[in-house]
Short mmCIF file of C-alpha atoms and ligand atoms in Angstrom, two decimals:
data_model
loop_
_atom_site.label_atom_id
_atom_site.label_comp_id
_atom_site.label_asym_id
_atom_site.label_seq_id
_atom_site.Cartn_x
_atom_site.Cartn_y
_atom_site.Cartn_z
CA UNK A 1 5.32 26.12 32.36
CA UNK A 2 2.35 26.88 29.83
CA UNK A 3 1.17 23.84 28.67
CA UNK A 4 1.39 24.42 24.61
CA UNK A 5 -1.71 24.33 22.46
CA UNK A 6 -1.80 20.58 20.67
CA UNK A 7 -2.51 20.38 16.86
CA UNK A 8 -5.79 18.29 18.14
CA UNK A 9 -7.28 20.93 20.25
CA UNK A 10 -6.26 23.83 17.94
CA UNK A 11 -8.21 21.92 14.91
CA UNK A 12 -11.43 21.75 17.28
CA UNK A 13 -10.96 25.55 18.47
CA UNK A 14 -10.46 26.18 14.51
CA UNK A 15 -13.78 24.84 13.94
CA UNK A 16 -15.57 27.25 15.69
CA UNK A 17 -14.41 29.67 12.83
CA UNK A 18 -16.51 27.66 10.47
CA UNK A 19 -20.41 28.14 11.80
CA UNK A 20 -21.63 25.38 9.72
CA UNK A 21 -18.75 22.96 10.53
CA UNK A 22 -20.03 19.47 10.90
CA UNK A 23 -16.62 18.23 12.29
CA UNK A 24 -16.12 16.07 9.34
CA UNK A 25 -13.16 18.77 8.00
CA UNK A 26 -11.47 18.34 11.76
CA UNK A 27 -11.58 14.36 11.32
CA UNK A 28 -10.14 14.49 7.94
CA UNK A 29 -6.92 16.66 9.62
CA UNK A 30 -7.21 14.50 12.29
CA UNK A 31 -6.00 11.27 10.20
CA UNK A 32 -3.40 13.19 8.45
CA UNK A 33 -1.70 13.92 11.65
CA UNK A 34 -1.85 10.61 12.56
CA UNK A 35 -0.11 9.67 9.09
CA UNK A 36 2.39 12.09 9.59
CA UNK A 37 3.31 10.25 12.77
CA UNK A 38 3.54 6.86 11.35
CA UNK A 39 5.48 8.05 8.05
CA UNK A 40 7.83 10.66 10.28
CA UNK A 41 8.73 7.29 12.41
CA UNK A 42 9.44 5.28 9.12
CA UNK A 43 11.44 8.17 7.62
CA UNK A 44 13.70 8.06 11.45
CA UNK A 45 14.83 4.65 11.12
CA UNK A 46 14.96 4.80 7.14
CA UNK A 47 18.87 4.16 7.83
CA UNK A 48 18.33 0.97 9.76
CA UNK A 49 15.69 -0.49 8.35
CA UNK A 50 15.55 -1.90 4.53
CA UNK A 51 13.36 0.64 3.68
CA UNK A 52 16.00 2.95 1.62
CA UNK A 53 17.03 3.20 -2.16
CA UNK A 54 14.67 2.89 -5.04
CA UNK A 55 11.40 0.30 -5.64
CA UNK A 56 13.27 -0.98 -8.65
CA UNK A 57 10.53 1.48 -11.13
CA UNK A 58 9.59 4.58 -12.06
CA UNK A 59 6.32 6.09 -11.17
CA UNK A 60 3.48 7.74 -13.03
CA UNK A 61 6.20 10.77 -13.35
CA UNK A 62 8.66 8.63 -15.07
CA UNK A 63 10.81 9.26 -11.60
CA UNK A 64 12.28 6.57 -9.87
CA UNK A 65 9.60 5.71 -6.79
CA UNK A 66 11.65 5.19 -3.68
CA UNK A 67 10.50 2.74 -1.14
CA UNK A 68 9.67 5.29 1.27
CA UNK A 69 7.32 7.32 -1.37
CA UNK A 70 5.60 3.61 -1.53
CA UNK A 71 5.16 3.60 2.49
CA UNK A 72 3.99 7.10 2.44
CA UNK A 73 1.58 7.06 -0.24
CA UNK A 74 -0.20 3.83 1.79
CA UNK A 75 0.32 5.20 4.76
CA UNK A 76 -2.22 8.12 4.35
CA UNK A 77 -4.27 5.90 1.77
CA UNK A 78 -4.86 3.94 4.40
CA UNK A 79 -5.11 6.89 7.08
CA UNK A 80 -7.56 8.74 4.72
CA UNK A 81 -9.35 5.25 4.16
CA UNK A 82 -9.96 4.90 7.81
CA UNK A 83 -11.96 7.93 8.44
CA UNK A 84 -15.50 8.70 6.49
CA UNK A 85 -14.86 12.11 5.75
CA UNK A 86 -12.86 11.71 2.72
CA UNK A 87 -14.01 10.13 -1.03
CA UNK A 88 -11.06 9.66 -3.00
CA UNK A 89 -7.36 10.62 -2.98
CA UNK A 90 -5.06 11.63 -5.82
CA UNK A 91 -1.65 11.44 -5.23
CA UNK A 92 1.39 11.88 -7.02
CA UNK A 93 2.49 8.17 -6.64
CA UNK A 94 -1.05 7.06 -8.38
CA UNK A 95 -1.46 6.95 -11.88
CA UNK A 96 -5.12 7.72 -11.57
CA UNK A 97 -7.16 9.12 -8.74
CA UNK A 98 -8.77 6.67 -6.03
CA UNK A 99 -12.10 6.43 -5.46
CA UNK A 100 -13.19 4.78 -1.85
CA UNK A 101 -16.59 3.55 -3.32
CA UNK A 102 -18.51 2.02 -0.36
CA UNK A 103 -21.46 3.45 1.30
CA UNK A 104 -19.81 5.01 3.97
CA UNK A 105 -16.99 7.14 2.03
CA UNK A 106 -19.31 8.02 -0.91
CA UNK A 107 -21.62 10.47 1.09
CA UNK A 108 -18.01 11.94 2.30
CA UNK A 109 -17.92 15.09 0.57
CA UNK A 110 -13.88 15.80 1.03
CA UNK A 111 -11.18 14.91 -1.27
CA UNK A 112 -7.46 14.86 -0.86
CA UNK A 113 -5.54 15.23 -3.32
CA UNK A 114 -1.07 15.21 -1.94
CA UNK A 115 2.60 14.45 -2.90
CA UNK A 116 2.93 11.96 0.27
CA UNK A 117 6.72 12.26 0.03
CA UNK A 118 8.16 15.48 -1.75
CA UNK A 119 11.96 15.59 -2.29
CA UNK A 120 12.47 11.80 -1.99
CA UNK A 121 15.91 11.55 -3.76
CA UNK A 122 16.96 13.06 -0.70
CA UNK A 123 15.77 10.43 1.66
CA UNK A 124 19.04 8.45 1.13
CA UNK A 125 21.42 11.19 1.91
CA UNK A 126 19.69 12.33 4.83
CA UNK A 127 18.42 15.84 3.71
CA UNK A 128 14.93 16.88 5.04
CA UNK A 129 11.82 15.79 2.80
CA UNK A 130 7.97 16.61 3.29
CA UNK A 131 4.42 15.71 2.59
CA UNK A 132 1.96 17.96 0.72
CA UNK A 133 -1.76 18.29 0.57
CA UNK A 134 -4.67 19.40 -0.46
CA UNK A 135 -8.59 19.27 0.58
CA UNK A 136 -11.26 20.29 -1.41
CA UNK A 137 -15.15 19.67 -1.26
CA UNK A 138 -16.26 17.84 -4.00
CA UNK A 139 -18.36 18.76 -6.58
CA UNK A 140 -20.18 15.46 -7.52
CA UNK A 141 -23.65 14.47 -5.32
CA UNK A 142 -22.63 13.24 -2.17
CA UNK A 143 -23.98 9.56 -2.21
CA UNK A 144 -22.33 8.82 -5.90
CA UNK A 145 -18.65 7.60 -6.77
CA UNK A 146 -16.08 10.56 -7.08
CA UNK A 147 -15.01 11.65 -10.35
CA UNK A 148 -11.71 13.46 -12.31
CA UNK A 149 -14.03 16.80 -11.89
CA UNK A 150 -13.82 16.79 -8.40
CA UNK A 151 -10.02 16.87 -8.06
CA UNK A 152 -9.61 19.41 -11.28
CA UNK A 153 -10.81 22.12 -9.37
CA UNK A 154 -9.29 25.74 -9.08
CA UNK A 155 -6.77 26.10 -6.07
CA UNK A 156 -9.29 29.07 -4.64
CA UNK A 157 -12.00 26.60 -4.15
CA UNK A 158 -9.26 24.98 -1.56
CA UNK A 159 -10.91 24.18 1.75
CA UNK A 160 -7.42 23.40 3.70
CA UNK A 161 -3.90 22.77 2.62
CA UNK A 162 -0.36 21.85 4.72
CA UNK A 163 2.68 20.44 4.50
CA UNK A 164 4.79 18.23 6.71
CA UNK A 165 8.42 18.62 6.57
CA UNK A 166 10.66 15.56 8.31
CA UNK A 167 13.76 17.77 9.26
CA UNK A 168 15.65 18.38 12.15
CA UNK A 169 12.67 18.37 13.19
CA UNK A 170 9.35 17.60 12.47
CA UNK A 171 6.22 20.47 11.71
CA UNK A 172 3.12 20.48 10.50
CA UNK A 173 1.63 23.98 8.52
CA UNK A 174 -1.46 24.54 7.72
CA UNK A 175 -4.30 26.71 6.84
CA UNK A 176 -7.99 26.43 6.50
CA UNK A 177 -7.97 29.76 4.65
CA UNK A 178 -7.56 31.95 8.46
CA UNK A 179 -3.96 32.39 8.82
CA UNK A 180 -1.38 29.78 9.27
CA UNK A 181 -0.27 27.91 12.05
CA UNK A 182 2.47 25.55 12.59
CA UNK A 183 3.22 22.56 14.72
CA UNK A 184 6.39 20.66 16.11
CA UNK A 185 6.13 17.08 16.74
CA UNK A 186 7.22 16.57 20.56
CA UNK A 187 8.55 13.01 20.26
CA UNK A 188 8.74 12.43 24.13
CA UNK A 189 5.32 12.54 23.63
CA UNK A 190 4.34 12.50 20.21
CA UNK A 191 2.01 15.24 20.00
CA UNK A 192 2.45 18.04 17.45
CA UNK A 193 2.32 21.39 19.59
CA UNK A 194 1.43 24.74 18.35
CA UNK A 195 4.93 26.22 17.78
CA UNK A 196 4.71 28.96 15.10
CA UNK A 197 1.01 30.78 15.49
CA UNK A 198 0.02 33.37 13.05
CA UNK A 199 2.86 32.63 10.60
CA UNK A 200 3.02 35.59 8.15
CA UNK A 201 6.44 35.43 5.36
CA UNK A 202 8.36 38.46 5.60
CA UNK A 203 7.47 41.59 2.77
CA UNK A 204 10.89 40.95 1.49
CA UNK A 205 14.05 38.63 1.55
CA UNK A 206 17.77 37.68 0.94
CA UNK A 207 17.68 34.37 -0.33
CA UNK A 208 16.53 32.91 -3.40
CA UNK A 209 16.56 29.11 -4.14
CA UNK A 210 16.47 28.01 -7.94
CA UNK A 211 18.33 24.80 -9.33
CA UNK A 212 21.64 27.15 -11.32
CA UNK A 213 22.57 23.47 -13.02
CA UNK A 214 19.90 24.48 -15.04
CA UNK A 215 20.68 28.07 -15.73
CA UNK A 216 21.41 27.60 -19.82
CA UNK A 217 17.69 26.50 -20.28
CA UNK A 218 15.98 28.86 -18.43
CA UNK A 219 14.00 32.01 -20.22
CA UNK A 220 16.48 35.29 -20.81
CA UNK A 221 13.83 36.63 -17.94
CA UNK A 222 15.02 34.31 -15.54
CA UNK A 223 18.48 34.16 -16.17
CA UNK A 224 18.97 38.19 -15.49
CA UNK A 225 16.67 37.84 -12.89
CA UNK A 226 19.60 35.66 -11.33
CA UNK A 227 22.32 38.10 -12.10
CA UNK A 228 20.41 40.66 -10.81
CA UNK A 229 20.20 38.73 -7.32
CA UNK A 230 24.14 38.04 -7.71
CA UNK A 231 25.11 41.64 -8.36
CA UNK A 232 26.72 44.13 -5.34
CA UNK A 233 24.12 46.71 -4.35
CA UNK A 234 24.66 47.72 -0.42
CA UNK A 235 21.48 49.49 -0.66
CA UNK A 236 19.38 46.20 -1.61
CA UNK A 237 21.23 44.39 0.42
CA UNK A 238 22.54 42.43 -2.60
CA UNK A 239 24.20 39.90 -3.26
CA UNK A 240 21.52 37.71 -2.41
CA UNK A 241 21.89 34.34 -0.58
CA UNK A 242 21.39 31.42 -2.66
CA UNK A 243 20.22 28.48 -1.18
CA UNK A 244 18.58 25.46 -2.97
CA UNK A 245 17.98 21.99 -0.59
CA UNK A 246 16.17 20.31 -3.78
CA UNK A 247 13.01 19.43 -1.64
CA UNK A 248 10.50 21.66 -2.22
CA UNK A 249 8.69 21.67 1.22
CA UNK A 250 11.97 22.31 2.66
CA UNK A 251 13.38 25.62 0.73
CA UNK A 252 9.81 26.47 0.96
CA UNK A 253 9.33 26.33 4.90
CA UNK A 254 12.62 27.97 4.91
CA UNK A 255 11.51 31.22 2.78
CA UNK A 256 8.03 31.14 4.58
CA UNK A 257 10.06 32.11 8.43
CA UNK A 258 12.74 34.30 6.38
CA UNK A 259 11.78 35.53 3.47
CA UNK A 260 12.94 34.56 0.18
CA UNK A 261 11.69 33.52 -3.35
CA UNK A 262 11.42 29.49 -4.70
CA UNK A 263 11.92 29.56 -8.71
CA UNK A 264 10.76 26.58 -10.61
CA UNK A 265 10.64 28.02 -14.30
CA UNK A 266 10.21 26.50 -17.74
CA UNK A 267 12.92 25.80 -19.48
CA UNK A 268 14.04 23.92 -23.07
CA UNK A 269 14.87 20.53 -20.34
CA UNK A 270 11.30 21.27 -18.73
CA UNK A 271 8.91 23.07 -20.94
CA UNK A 272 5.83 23.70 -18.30
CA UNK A 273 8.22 23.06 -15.31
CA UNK A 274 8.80 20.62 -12.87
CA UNK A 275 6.30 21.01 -10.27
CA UNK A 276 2.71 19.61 -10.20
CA UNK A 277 0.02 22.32 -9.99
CA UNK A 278 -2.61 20.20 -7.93
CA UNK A 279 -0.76 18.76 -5.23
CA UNK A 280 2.52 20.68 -4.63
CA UNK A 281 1.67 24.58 -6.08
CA UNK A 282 -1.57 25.03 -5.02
CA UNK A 283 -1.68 24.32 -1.53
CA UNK A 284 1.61 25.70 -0.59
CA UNK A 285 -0.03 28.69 -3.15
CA UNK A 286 -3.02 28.71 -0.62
CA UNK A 287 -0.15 28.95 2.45
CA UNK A 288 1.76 31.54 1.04
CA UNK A 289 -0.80 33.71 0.35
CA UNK A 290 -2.88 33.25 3.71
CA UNK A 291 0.51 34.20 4.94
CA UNK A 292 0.83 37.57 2.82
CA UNK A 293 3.32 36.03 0.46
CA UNK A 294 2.85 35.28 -3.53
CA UNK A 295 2.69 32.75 -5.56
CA UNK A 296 2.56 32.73 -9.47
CA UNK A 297 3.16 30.56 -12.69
CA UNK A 298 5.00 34.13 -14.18
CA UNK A 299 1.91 35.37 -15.26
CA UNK A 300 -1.05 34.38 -13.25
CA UNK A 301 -1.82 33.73 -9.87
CA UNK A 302 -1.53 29.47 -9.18
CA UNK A 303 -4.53 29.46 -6.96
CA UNK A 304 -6.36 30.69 -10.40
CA UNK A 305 -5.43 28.34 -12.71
CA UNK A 306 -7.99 25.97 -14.26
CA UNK A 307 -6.21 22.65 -13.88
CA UNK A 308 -6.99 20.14 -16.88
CA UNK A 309 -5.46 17.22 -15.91
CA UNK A 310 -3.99 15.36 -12.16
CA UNK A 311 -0.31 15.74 -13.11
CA UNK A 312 0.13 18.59 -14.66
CA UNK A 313 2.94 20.88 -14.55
CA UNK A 314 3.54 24.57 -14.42
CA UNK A 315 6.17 26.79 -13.83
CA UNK A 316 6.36 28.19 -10.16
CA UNK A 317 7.10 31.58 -8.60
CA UNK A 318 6.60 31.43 -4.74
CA UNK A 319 7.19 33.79 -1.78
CA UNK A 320 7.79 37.19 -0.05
CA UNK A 321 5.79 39.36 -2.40
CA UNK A 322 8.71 42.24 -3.27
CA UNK A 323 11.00 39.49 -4.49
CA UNK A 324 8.58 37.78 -6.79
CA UNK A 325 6.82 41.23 -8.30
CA UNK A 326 10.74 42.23 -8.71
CA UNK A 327 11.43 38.14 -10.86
CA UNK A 328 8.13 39.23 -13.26
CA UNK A 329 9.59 42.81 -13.79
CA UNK A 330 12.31 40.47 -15.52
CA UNK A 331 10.24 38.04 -16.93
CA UNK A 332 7.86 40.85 -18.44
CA UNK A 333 11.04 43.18 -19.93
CA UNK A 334 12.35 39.94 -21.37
CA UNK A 335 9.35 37.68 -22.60
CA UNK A 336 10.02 38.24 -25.88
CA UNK A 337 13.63 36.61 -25.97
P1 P6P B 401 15.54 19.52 -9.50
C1 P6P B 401 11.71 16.94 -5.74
O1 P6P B 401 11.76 15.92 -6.75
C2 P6P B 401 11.02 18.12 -6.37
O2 P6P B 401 9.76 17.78 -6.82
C3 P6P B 401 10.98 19.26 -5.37
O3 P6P B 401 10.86 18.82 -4.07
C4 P6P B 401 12.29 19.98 -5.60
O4 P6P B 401 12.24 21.36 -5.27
C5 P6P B 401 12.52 19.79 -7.09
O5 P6P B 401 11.82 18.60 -7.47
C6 P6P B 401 13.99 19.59 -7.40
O6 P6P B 401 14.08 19.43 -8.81
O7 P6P B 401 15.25 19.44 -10.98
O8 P6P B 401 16.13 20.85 -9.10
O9 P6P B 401 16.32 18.35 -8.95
#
């Protein structure tokens, strides 16, 4: 049997793509793997140990933090603290962003910014949730405390992004702007192995996942853009499939091996949208794209929007290229109503 590729030697072969690589970008994956461990192991025994149900507040969002966001969020902190490759973290659980200010971490010249546990109402009913991140050089002199410039950066000037998903079962994707790989976590051994090389997200799709409960609020764009996925035509291959797990990573992961479109848009409930732009659109924007797929606010690319604050929100368009073109075609014949 061919022994599989592990994530660990396919981040050191990776580095040879970069000539200048110091190792300190292999490092920094290499403690998000092993966070991904710890919080995939916590997230398996959620059921039995009292670690479900809500912290009792809200977070920064105004959502209700569950204790499992609470573990996750520390458990990369912590996994991101332990290495000297990164200089601060912002994270969707975190008010502000966090600077690690001793000697060591601030001549890192990484930062992180992530959602360390996307789709967390789920966690309670069972339904897969994920982790997303984000690494960026900063732009601050090594050698000096971070600061909010170095996490408001563009999602071009991306270094790496991935996303764990904690599903039946457990992968890591990633790129470092070469392709995209992903990686199943073999729990007899606990090793994530190369399992999905060279992932590319089909042209074109049947499946398109958008919350309907909020169909009255969405743009007139939108809303025929919907009908137009619901109508017969054998020839498109419509009816479409509609299929919405309400975590992100998930419906994303799923579109990314089929095909299929994710719509997040504005609407009266949600003026700018739901999602975050720096640590959930751009770096699955950064996937998508090094996987031939699209990914869009309805107008512009994501990965060129000037971000002007950590939480912000923007509407989001993502996946196979045909289907999101064909949701502007709506959103530009309608923009007006
Ligand atoms: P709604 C989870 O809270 C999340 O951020 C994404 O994972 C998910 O796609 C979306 O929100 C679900 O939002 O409004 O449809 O429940």
């Amino acid at each position: 049997m061919v022994q599989p590729t592990t994530l660990g030697e396919f981040i050191v072969e990776n580095q040879k793509d970069f000539p200048f690589a110091t190792g300190d970008l292999s490092h920094l994956l290499t403690s998000i793997r092993l966070a991904a461990k710890v919080v995939n192991r916590e997230i398996n025994k959620a059921g039995l140990a009292d670690i479900l149900g809500a912290m009792g507040k809200d977070n920064v969002q105004g959502e209700a933090q569950q204790k499992l966001d609470v573990m996750a969020n520390d458990t990369f902190m912590r996994a991101l603290r332990s290495m000297g490759q990164c200089c601060g973290v912002a994270s969707e659980e975190e008010e502000h962003y966090i600077s690690f200010d001793d000697e060591i971490h601030q001549d890192a010249k990484y930062v992180v910014l992530m959602d360390p546990l996307d789709g967390s109402s789920n966690i309670d009913v069972n339904v897969s949730v994920g982790t997303i991140f984000s690494i960026y050089r900063r732009i601050t002199p090594e050698g000096t405390p971070v600061t909010l410039e170095d996490f408001l950066q563009p999602g071009d000037a991306q270094v790496a992004a991935g996303y764990v998903v904690y599903g039946s079962s457990t992968m890591l994707v990633y790129t470092t702007g070469n392709g995209v790989n992903g990686f199943t976590l073999d729990p007899s051994i606990g090793v994530f192995c190369l399992s999905h090389p060279d992932m590319q997200i089909p042209k074109s799709g049947k499946i398109y996942s958008v919350n309907e409960g909020n169909y009255v609020h969405f743009p007139k764009g939108v809303k025929e853009y919907i009908k137009y996925c619901q109508q017969y035509d054998a020839a498109s291959g419509r009816p479409y499939t509609s299929r919405y797990i309400g975590s992100l990573v998930s419906d994303f992961h799923r579109n990314l091996i089929k095909g299929g479109v994710y719509l997040y848009p504005t609407g009266t409930m949600a003026p700018n949208g739901k999602l975050r732009l720096l640590y959930e659109c751009n770096p699955l924007a950064f996937i998508v794209e090094q996987a031939g797929g699209t990914a869009t606010n309805g107008k512009q690319r994501i990965l060129e929007l000037e971000p002007s604050e950590l939480h912000e929100r923007v509407p989001f368009f993502i996946g196979s290229p045909e289907m999101v073109d064909m949701a502007h075609a709506f959103l530009r014949r309608y923009e007006e109503e």
